[in-house]
CSV table of C-alpha atoms in Angstrom, one decimal:
chain,number,residue,atom,x,y,z
V,6,UNK,CA,0.0,0.0,0.0
V,7,UNK,CA,1.5,3.4,-1.0
V,8,UNK,CA,2.5,5.6,2.0
V,9,UNK,CA,0.4,8.6,2.8
V,10,UNK,CA,1.2,11.9,4.5
V,11,UNK,CA,-0.8,15.0,5.5
V,12,UNK,CA,-0.2,18.0,3.2
V,13,UNK,CA,0.0,21.5,4.6
V,14,UNK,CA,-3.3,22.4,3.0
V,15,UNK,CA,-5.2,19.8,5.1
V,16,UNK,CA,-5.5,17.2,2.3
V,17,UNK,CA,-3.7,13.8,2.3
V,18,UNK,CA,-1.3,13.1,-0.6
V,19,UNK,CA,-0.7,9.5,-1.6
V,20,UNK,CA,2.7,8.6,-3.1
V,21,UNK,CA,3.6,5.8,-5.4
V,22,UNK,CA,6.5,3.6,-4.4
V,23,UNK,CA,8.9,5.8,-6.4
V,24,UNK,CA,7.9,8.8,-4.3
V,25,UNK,CA,5.9,10.8,-6.9
V,26,UNK,CA,2.5,12.1,-5.8
V,27,UNK,CA,-0.5,10.8,-7.8
V,28,UNK,CA,-3.7,12.1,-6.3
V,29,UNK,CA,-5.1,14.3,-3.5
V,30,UNK,CA,-7.5,12.4,-1.2
V,31,UNK,CA,-9.6,13.5,1.8
V,32,UNK,CA,-8.5,12.3,5.2
V,33,UNK,CA,-11.6,10.8,7.0
V,34,UNK,CA,-13.8,12.7,4.6
V,35,UNK,CA,-12.7,16.0,6.1
V,36,UNK,CA,-13.0,18.8,3.6
V,37,UNK,CA,-14.2,22.4,3.9
V,38,UNK,CA,-15.5,22.7,0.4
V,39,UNK,CA,-15.1,25.6,-2.0
V,40,UNK,CA,-12.5,28.4,-1.3
V,41,UNK,CA,-13.1,31.8,-2.8
V,42,UNK,CA,-10.7,34.6,-3.7
V,43,UNK,CA,-11.7,37.9,-2.0
V,44,UNK,CA,-10.3,41.4,-2.0
V,45,UNK,CA,-8.8,42.9,1.1
V,46,UNK,CA,-7.7,41.4,4.4
V,47,UNK,CA,-9.5,43.7,6.9
V,48,UNK,CA,-12.3,41.2,7.6
V,49,UNK,CA,-9.8,38.4,8.2
V,50,UNK,CA,-7.8,40.7,10.5
V,51,UNK,CA,-10.9,41.7,12.3
V,52,UNK,CA,-11.7,38.0,13.1
V,53,UNK,CA,-8.1,37.5,14.4
V,54,UNK,CA,-8.4,40.4,16.7
V,55,UNK,CA,-11.9,39.2,17.8
V,56,UNK,CA,-10.4,35.9,18.9
V,57,UNK,CA,-7.8,37.7,21.0
V,58,UNK,CA,-10.4,40.1,22.4
V,59,UNK,CA,-12.6,37.1,23.5
V,60,UNK,CA,-9.8,35.4,25.4
V,61,UNK,CA,-8.3,33.2,22.8
V,62,UNK,CA,-4.9,32.7,21.2
V,63,UNK,CA,-4.7,32.2,17.4
V,64,UNK,CA,-2.6,29.1,16.7
V,65,UNK,CA,-3.3,29.2,13.0
V,66,UNK,CA,-5.1,31.5,10.6
V,67,UNK,CA,-5.6,30.8,6.9
V,68,UNK,CA,-4.0,33.1,4.4
V,69,UNK,CA,-5.3,36.5,3.3
V,70,UNK,CA,-7.3,37.0,0.2
V,71,UNK,CA,-9.4,33.8,0.6
V,72,UNK,CA,-12.7,32.9,2.1
V,73,UNK,CA,-13.9,31.2,4.3
V,74,UNK,CA,-11.3,32.0,7.0
V,75,UNK,CA,-10.1,29.1,9.1
V,76,UNK,CA,-8.9,29.9,12.6
V,77,UNK,CA,-7.3,27.4,15.1
V,78,UNK,CA,-7.9,28.9,18.5
V,79,UNK,CA,-6.6,27.9,22.0
V,80,UNK,CA,-8.1,29.2,25.2
V,81,UNK,CA,-6.6,29.7,28.7
V,82,UNK,CA,-8.4,26.5,29.8
V,83,UNK,CA,-6.4,24.6,27.1
V,84,UNK,CA,-9.6,24.0,25.1
V,85,UNK,CA,-9.1,24.3,21.4
V,86,UNK,CA,-11.6,25.3,18.8
V,87,UNK,CA,-11.4,25.2,15.0
V,88,UNK,CA,-13.5,27.9,13.5
V,89,UNK,CA,-14.4,28.1,9.8
V,90,UNK,CA,-15.9,31.6,9.3
V,91,UNK,CA,-17.7,32.9,6.2
V,92,UNK,CA,-17.4,36.7,6.7
V,93,UNK,CA,-19.5,39.2,4.8
V,94,UNK,CA,-19.2,43.0,5.0
V,95,UNK,CA,-22.0,45.1,6.6
V,96,UNK,CA,-22.4,48.6,5.1
V,97,UNK,CA,-24.5,51.6,6.0
V,98,UNK,CA,-25.0,53.0,2.5
V,99,UNK,CA,-28.5,54.3,1.7
V,100,UNK,CA,-30.5,51.7,-0.2
V,101,UNK,CA,-33.2,52.6,-2.7
V,102,UNK,CA,-36.7,51.6,-1.5
V,103,UNK,CA,-35.4,50.4,1.9
V,104,UNK,CA,-35.8,52.0,5.3
V,105,UNK,CA,-33.0,54.5,6.1
V,106,UNK,CA,-32.4,53.0,9.5
V,107,UNK,CA,-31.2,49.7,8.1
V,108,UNK,CA,-27.7,48.2,7.6
V,109,UNK,CA,-27.0,45.7,4.9
V,110,UNK,CA,-24.8,42.8,4.2
V,111,UNK,CA,-24.4,40.9,0.9
V,112,UNK,CA,-23.5,37.3,0.3
V,113,UNK,CA,-21.0,37.9,-2.5
V,114,UNK,CA,-18.2,35.4,-3.3
V,115,UNK,CA,-17.0,34.6,-6.8
V,116,UNK,CA,-18.3,36.1,-10.0
V,117,UNK,CA,-22.0,36.7,-10.7
V,118,UNK,CA,-22.2,34.0,-13.3
V,119,UNK,CA,-21.4,31.4,-10.6
V,120,UNK,CA,-24.2,32.5,-8.3
V,121,UNK,CA,-26.9,30.4,-10.0
V,122,UNK,CA,-25.3,27.1,-8.9
V,123,UNK,CA,-25.3,25.9,-5.3
V,124,UNK,CA,-22.7,27.0,-2.8
V,125,UNK,CA,-22.8,24.5,0.1
V,126,UNK,CA,-21.3,25.6,3.4
V,127,UNK,CA,-18.1,23.7,4.4
V,128,UNK,CA,-18.7,21.3,7.4
V,129,UNK,CA,-16.3,19.2,9.5
V,130,UNK,CA,-17.6,15.7,9.2
V,131,UNK,CA,-16.0,14.9,12.6
V,132,UNK,CA,-17.9,17.7,14.3
V,133,UNK,CA,-14.8,19.1,15.9
V,134,UNK,CA,-14.6,22.4,14.0
V,135,UNK,CA,-17.5,24.8,14.0
V,136,UNK,CA,-18.8,26.7,10.9
V,137,UNK,CA,-20.2,30.2,11.2
V,138,UNK,CA,-21.7,32.7,8.8
V,139,UNK,CA,-21.0,36.2,10.1
V,140,UNK,CA,-21.7,39.8,8.9
V,141,UNK,CA,-19.1,42.2,10.1
V,142,UNK,CA,-19.5,46.0,10.6
V,143,UNK,CA,-15.8,47.0,10.8
V,144,UNK,CA,-16.7,50.6,11.4
V,145,UNK,CA,-18.7,50.1,14.6
V,146,UNK,CA,-17.0,46.9,15.6
V,147,UNK,CA,-20.1,44.6,15.7
V,148,UNK,CA,-20.6,41.1,14.3
V,149,UNK,CA,-23.9,39.6,13.2
V,150,UNK,CA,-24.3,35.8,13.3
V,151,UNK,CA,-26.7,34.1,10.8
V,152,UNK,CA,-28.1,30.6,11.5
V,153,UNK,CA,-26.0,28.1,9.5
V,154,UNK,CA,-28.8,25.6,9.5
V,155,UNK,CA,-30.9,28.0,7.6
V,156,UNK,CA,-28.3,29.7,5.3
V,157,UNK,CA,-26.7,26.5,3.9
V,158,UNK,CA,-26.2,26.5,0.9
V,159,UNK,CA,-25.2,30.1,0.7
V,160,UNK,CA,-27.6,32.0,-1.5
V,161,UNK,CA,-25.0,34.1,-3.4
V,162,UNK,CA,-26.2,37.5,-4.4
V,163,UNK,CA,-28.8,37.8,-1.6
V,164,UNK,CA,-28.7,40.6,0.9
V,165,UNK,CA,-29.5,40.4,4.6
V,166,UNK,CA,-30.6,43.4,6.6
V,167,UNK,CA,-30.7,44.5,10.2
V,168,UNK,CA,-32.0,47.6,12.0
V,169,UNK,CA,-29.3,50.0,13.0
V,170,UNK,CA,-30.9,50.0,16.5
V,171,UNK,CA,-30.3,46.3,16.8
V,172,UNK,CA,-26.6,46.6,16.2
V,173,UNK,CA,-26.5,49.6,18.6
V,174,UNK,CA,-28.0,47.4,21.3
V,175,UNK,CA,-25.3,44.8,20.7
V,176,UNK,CA,-22.6,47.5,20.8
V,177,UNK,CA,-24.0,48.8,24.1
V,178,UNK,CA,-24.5,45.4,25.8
V,179,UNK,CA,-22.1,43.2,24.0
V,180,UNK,CA,-24.7,40.6,23.1
V,181,UNK,CA,-28.2,41.1,21.5
V,182,UNK,CA,-30.7,38.5,20.3
V,183,UNK,CA,-33.8,39.1,18.3
V,184,UNK,CA,-36.3,37.3,16.0
V,185,UNK,CA,-36.6,38.3,12.4
V,186,UNK,CA,-39.3,37.6,9.9
V,187,UNK,CA,-38.2,35.3,7.1
V,188,UNK,CA,-40.2,35.3,3.8
V,189,UNK,CA,-39.7,33.9,0.3
V,190,UNK,CA,-38.6,36.3,-2.4
V,191,UNK,CA,-38.0,36.5,-6.2
V,192,UNK,CA,-34.9,34.2,-6.0
V,193,UNK,CA,-36.3,31.8,-3.3
V,194,UNK,CA,-40.1,31.1,-3.4
V,195,UNK,CA,-40.3,29.5,0.0
V,196,UNK,CA,-39.2,31.0,3.3
V,197,UNK,CA,-35.8,29.9,4.5
V,198,UNK,CA,-37.3,29.0,7.9
V,199,UNK,CA,-40.3,26.7,8.2
V,200,UNK,CA,-41.6,28.9,11.0
V,201,UNK,CA,-41.1,32.0,8.8
V,202,UNK,CA,-38.9,33.3,11.6
V,203,UNK,CA,-35.2,33.2,12.2
V,204,UNK,CA,-33.0,34.0,15.2
V,205,UNK,CA,-30.3,36.6,14.8
V,206,UNK,CA,-27.4,37.3,17.2
V,207,UNK,CA,-25.3,40.4,17.2
V,208,UNK,CA,-22.3,40.8,19.4
V,209,UNK,CA,-19.1,42.6,20.1
V,210,UNK,CA,-15.6,41.0,19.4
V,211,UNK,CA,-15.1,40.1,23.1
V,212,UNK,CA,-18.1,37.6,22.7
V,213,UNK,CA,-16.8,35.9,19.5
V,214,UNK,CA,-15.8,32.6,21.2
V,215,UNK,CA,-19.1,32.6,23.1
V,216,UNK,CA,-20.9,32.8,19.7
V,217,UNK,CA,-18.7,30.0,18.3
V,218,UNK,CA,-19.8,27.7,21.2
V,219,UNK,CA,-23.4,28.6,20.7
V,220,UNK,CA,-23.2,27.8,16.9
V,221,UNK,CA,-21.4,24.6,17.5
V,222,UNK,CA,-24.1,23.2,19.8
V,223,UNK,CA,-27.0,24.7,17.8
V,224,UNK,CA,-25.6,23.2,14.6
V,225,UNK,CA,-25.0,19.7,16.1
V,226,UNK,CA,-28.4,19.6,17.6
V,227,UNK,CA,-30.1,21.4,14.7
V,228,UNK,CA,-31.9,23.7,17.0
V,229,UNK,CA,-35.0,25.2,15.4
V,230,UNK,CA,-35.3,29.1,15.6
V,231,UNK,CA,-37.3,29.1,18.8
V,232,UNK,CA,-34.9,26.9,20.7
V,233,UNK,CA,-31.9,28.7,19.2
V,234,UNK,CA,-33.5,32.0,20.4
V,235,UNK,CA,-33.8,30.6,23.9
V,236,UNK,CA,-30.2,29.2,23.9
V,237,UNK,CA,-28.8,32.5,22.7
V,238,UNK,CA,-30.8,34.5,25.2
V,239,UNK,CA,-29.7,32.3,28.0
V,240,UNK,CA,-26.0,33.0,27.5
V,241,UNK,CA,-26.4,36.7,27.2
V,242,UNK,CA,-25.0,36.9,30.7
V,243,UNK,CA,-22.1,34.5,30.6
V,244,UNK,CA,-20.2,33.2,33.6
V,245,UNK,CA,-17.2,35.1,34.8
V,246,UNK,CA,-13.8,33.9,33.4
V,247,UNK,CA,-12.7,32.6,36.8
V,248,UNK,CA,-16.1,30.9,37.5
V,249,UNK,CA,-16.0,27.3,36.3
V,250,UNK,CA,-18.9,26.1,34.2
V,251,UNK,CA,-19.4,22.5,35.0
V,252,UNK,CA,-22.5,21.9,32.9
V,253,UNK,CA,-23.2,23.2,29.4
V,254,UNK,CA,-25.7,26.0,29.2
V,255,UNK,CA,-28.1,23.8,27.2
V,256,UNK,CA,-28.0,21.1,29.8
V,257,UNK,CA,-29.1,23.6,32.3
V,258,UNK,CA,-31.9,25.0,30.1
V,259,UNK,CA,-33.3,21.6,29.1
V,260,UNK,CA,-33.0,20.2,32.7
V,261,UNK,CA,-31.3,17.2,31.1
V,262,UNK,CA,-27.8,15.7,31.0
V,263,UNK,CA,-26.0,15.6,27.7
V,264,UNK,CA,-26.5,11.8,27.6
V,265,UNK,CA,-30.3,12.3,28.0
V,266,UNK,CA,-30.3,14.8,25.1
V,267,UNK,CA,-28.4,12.4,22.9
V,268,UNK,CA,-30.8,9.6,23.9
V,269,UNK,CA,-33.7,11.7,22.8
V,270,UNK,CA,-32.2,12.4,19.4
V,271,UNK,CA,-31.2,8.8,18.8
V,272,UNK,CA,-34.5,7.3,19.8
V,273,UNK,CA,-36.8,9.2,17.5
V,274,UNK,CA,-36.7,8.8,13.7
V,275,UNK,CA,-37.8,12.3,13.0
V,276,UNK,CA,-34.9,13.7,15.1
V,277,UNK,CA,-32.2,12.0,13.1
V,278,UNK,CA,-32.2,15.2,11.0
V,279,UNK,CA,-33.3,17.8,13.4
V,280,UNK,CA,-34.1,18.0,17.1
V,281,UNK,CA,-36.8,20.6,16.7
V,282,UNK,CA,-39.7,19.7,19.0
V,283,UNK,CA,-38.1,16.5,20.5
V,284,UNK,CA,-37.1,18.0,23.7
V,285,UNK,CA,-40.5,19.6,24.3
V,286,UNK,CA,-42.1,16.2,23.5
V,287,UNK,CA,-39.8,14.6,26.1
V,288,UNK,CA,-40.8,17.0,28.8
V,289,UNK,CA,-44.5,16.7,27.9
V,290,UNK,CA,-44.4,13.0,28.2
V,291,UNK,CA,-42.7,13.1,31.6
V,292,UNK,CA,-45.2,15.6,32.9
V,293,UNK,CA,-48.3,13.7,31.6
V,294,UNK,CA,-47.1,10.2,32.7
V,295,UNK,CA,-48.7,9.5,36.1
V,296,UNK,CA,-50.3,13.0,36.4
V,297,UNK,CA,-53.6,13.2,38.2
V,298,UNK,CA,-56.5,12.3,35.9
V,299,UNK,CA,-54.4,10.6,33.3
V,300,UNK,CA,-54.5,6.8,32.9
V,301,UNK,CA,-52.0,6.3,30.2
V,302,UNK,CA,-49.7,8.1,27.8
V,303,UNK,CA,-48.5,6.6,24.5
V,304,UNK,CA,-45.9,8.4,22.4
V,305,UNK,CA,-46.3,8.0,18.6
V,306,UNK,CA,-43.3,8.2,16.2
V,307,UNK,CA,-45.1,8.0,12.9
V,308,UNK,CA,-44.9,10.6,10.1
V,309,UNK,CA,-48.1,12.6,9.4
V,310,UNK,CA,-49.6,11.6,12.8
V,311,UNK,CA,-50.1,13.5,16.1
V,312,UNK,CA,-47.5,13.1,18.8
V,313,UNK,CA,-49.3,11.3,21.7
V,314,UNK,CA,-52.4,9.3,22.5
V,315,UNK,CA,-53.5,10.2,26.0
V,316,UNK,CA,-56.2,8.3,27.9
V,317,UNK,CA,-57.9,10.1,30.8
V,318,UNK,CA,-59.1,8.2,33.9
V,319,UNK,CA,-62.7,8.4,32.6
V,320,UNK,CA,-61.7,6.6,29.4
V,321,UNK,CA,-61.6,9.7,27.2
V,322,UNK,CA,-58.9,9.3,24.5
V,323,UNK,CA,-57.2,12.5,23.4
V,324,UNK,CA,-54.9,12.8,20.4
V,325,UNK,CA,-52.3,15.4,21.4
V,326,UNK,CA,-50.0,17.4,19.1
V,327,UNK,CA,-47.0,19.0,20.8
V,328,UNK,CA,-45.8,22.4,19.5
V,329,UNK,CA,-43.3,25.0,20.6
V,330,UNK,CA,-44.7,28.4,21.3
V,331,UNK,CA,-43.1,31.4,19.6
V,332,UNK,CA,-40.5,33.3,21.7
V,333,UNK,CA,-42.3,36.5,20.8
V,334,UNK,CA,-45.8,37.4,22.1
V,335,UNK,CA,-48.6,38.7,20.0
V,336,UNK,CA,-49.5,42.4,19.8
V,337,UNK,CA,-51.9,41.9,22.7
V,338,UNK,CA,-49.2,40.4,24.8
V,339,UNK,CA,-50.5,36.8,24.6
V,340,UNK,CA,-48.4,33.9,23.7
V,341,UNK,CA,-48.8,32.3,20.2
V,342,UNK,CA,-48.1,29.0,18.6
V,343,UNK,CA,-47.7,28.0,15.0
V,344,UNK,CA,-50.0,25.2,13.8
V,345,UNK,CA,-49.0,24.4,10.2
V,346,UNK,CA,-46.6,22.0,8.5
V,347,UNK,CA,-43.2,22.8,7.0
V,348,UNK,CA,-44.5,22.7,3.4
V,349,UNK,CA,-47.5,21.8,1.3
V,350,UNK,CA,-47.8,18.8,-1.0
V,351,UNK,CA,-47.3,19.7,-4.7
V,352,UNK,CA,-50.5,21.0,-6.2
V,353,UNK,CA,-52.4,21.1,-2.9
V,354,UNK,CA,-52.0,24.4,-1.1
V,355,UNK,CA,-54.4,23.3,1.7
V,356,UNK,CA,-52.1,20.3,2.7
V,357,UNK,CA,-49.7,22.6,4.5
V,358,UNK,CA,-52.4,23.3,7.1
V,359,UNK,CA,-53.7,20.8,9.7
V,360,UNK,CA,-57.2,19.5,9.4
V,361,UNK,CA,-59.5,20.6,12.2
V,362,UNK,CA,-60.1,16.9,13.0
V,363,UNK,CA,-56.5,15.8,12.7
V,364,UNK,CA,-56.0,15.8,16.5
V,365,UNK,CA,-58.0,16.8,19.6
V,366,UNK,CA,-55.6,19.0,21.6
V,367,UNK,CA,-52.5,21.2,21.0
V,368,UNK,CA,-50.0,21.1,23.8
V,369,UNK,CA,-48.0,24.4,23.5
V,370,UNK,CA,-44.6,24.3,25.2
V,371,UNK,CA,-43.9,27.7,26.7
V,372,UNK,CA,-40.1,27.3,27.1
V,373,UNK,CA,-39.2,29.7,24.3
V,374,UNK,CA,-41.1,32.7,25.7
V,375,UNK,CA,-40.7,31.9,29.4
V,376,UNK,CA,-37.6,29.7,29.9
V,377,UNK,CA,-39.8,27.2,31.8
V,378,UNK,CA,-41.0,23.8,30.6
V,379,UNK,CA,-44.6,24.6,31.1
V,380,UNK,CA,-47.5,23.7,28.7
V,381,UNK,CA,-50.8,25.1,27.8
V,382,UNK,CA,-53.5,22.9,26.3
V,383,UNK,CA,-56.0,24.1,23.6
V,384,UNK,CA,-59.0,22.2,22.2
V,385,UNK,CA,-58.6,22.0,18.4
V,386,UNK,CA,-62.3,22.3,17.8
V,387,UNK,CA,-62.3,25.8,19.3
V,388,UNK,CA,-59.4,27.1,17.4
V,389,UNK,CA,-59.4,29.7,14.6
V,390,UNK,CA,-59.9,28.4,11.1
V,391,UNK,CA,-57.9,29.2,8.0
V,392,UNK,CA,-59.4,32.1,6.1
V,393,UNK,CA,-59.3,30.2,2.8
V,394,UNK,CA,-59.8,26.6,3.9
V,395,UNK,CA,-62.7,26.2,6.4
V,396,UNK,CA,-61.8,22.7,7.4
V,397,UNK,CA,-58.2,23.6,8.3
V,398,UNK,CA,-56.6,25.4,11.2
V,399,UNK,CA,-55.2,28.9,10.9
V,400,UNK,CA,-51.4,28.8,10.8
V,401,UNK,CA,-51.0,30.9,14.0
V,402,UNK,CA,-53.1,30.4,17.1
V,403,UNK,CA,-53.3,32.8,20.0
V,404,UNK,CA,-52.9,31.0,23.4
V,405,UNK,CA,-55.9,32.6,25.2
V,406,UNK,CA,-57.3,32.2,28.7
V,407,UNK,CA,-59.4,29.3,27.4
V,408,UNK,CA,-56.3,27.2,27.1
V,409,UNK,CA,-55.9,25.0,30.2
V,410,UNK,CA,-52.9,24.2,32.3
V,411,UNK,CA,-53.8,20.5,32.4
V,412,UNK,CA,-55.7,17.9,30.3
V,413,UNK,CA,-58.1,17.1,33.1
V,414,UNK,CA,-60.7,19.6,31.8
V,415,UNK,CA,-60.9,17.7,28.5
V,416,UNK,CA,-63.0,14.9,29.9
V,417,UNK,CA,-65.9,13.7,27.7
């Protein structure tokens, strides 16, 4: 077998017996995808300084004039993080037909004639390195992190926007989280997020490593926008540098150990791709099992079916669908929950919306808006109907006072 060595560019090179290289090969499938030529080095230099400002030491930085930027970082605790960063410049130039209080970033790598093809984001198959997509405002010194799970592949030529006030809050506090509406457009017909919302985090350079840790866990668990919002909000006030953090912040939030989180992911078919509502379902099952008035709880794991069959002590069978409430309240201050599927079947617009008789009860998990694993239960028959399809539920339901704290009020 010909000998192999690791080349300086991260690829393995196999040599014939006479010593001549014959072919570049990946080592353990580890590859960061396409590398782009870019003009200027200020964004790369900004990232290097951000590592240092956030308490890290740069062991390695990829060369200037190329994107993405790879950074090998060591912390005082001897922890090492590999960071693959796709940086994009944020500008404050006035934009025609756009609000004057907006800033803008553009996803622009390569020539325009290449933008029509897909540009997948580089990932580390081993899960050791973290990939981030970051807008940089070098003038005000603020970074804006986009959700890699939503922005992969990179939609080249697309702009992203933020209010100047949002970046100012980040500049003042060091870390600012908000929810942004995500809609389809001329280049992308469907919204990037199935909830039509995405979570955005803006931060100052001294929180750069904190953001890398957030993205590493959010990517590996494929947190949906509401859970990402909760995770990002929870680490707004990080522990002091000399205060040891024995448990990861998500373990504290979920009230579970890391092993329990992994067991949840591995034990549900639908969670092999995304965690999404799995954690909420787990807490709901725990709370319902053995609760007063409940005889039995059976979790279902079948596509296109509700989540639980719950039998009350009087024999009433309730089909229960578990949903995460939005982290943002409605205009009236009430909580709200989305009751629609990710997408519609081809040629059937109504199929995206749940039939009124598809299940009996919606269990809305209030963790995203409250930080607590509490649930509110609403009767499907009493919910608002879709304006165009009378036999379907409206996509957004307001959690009113009629929603109960328990299932005991749903007896026949």
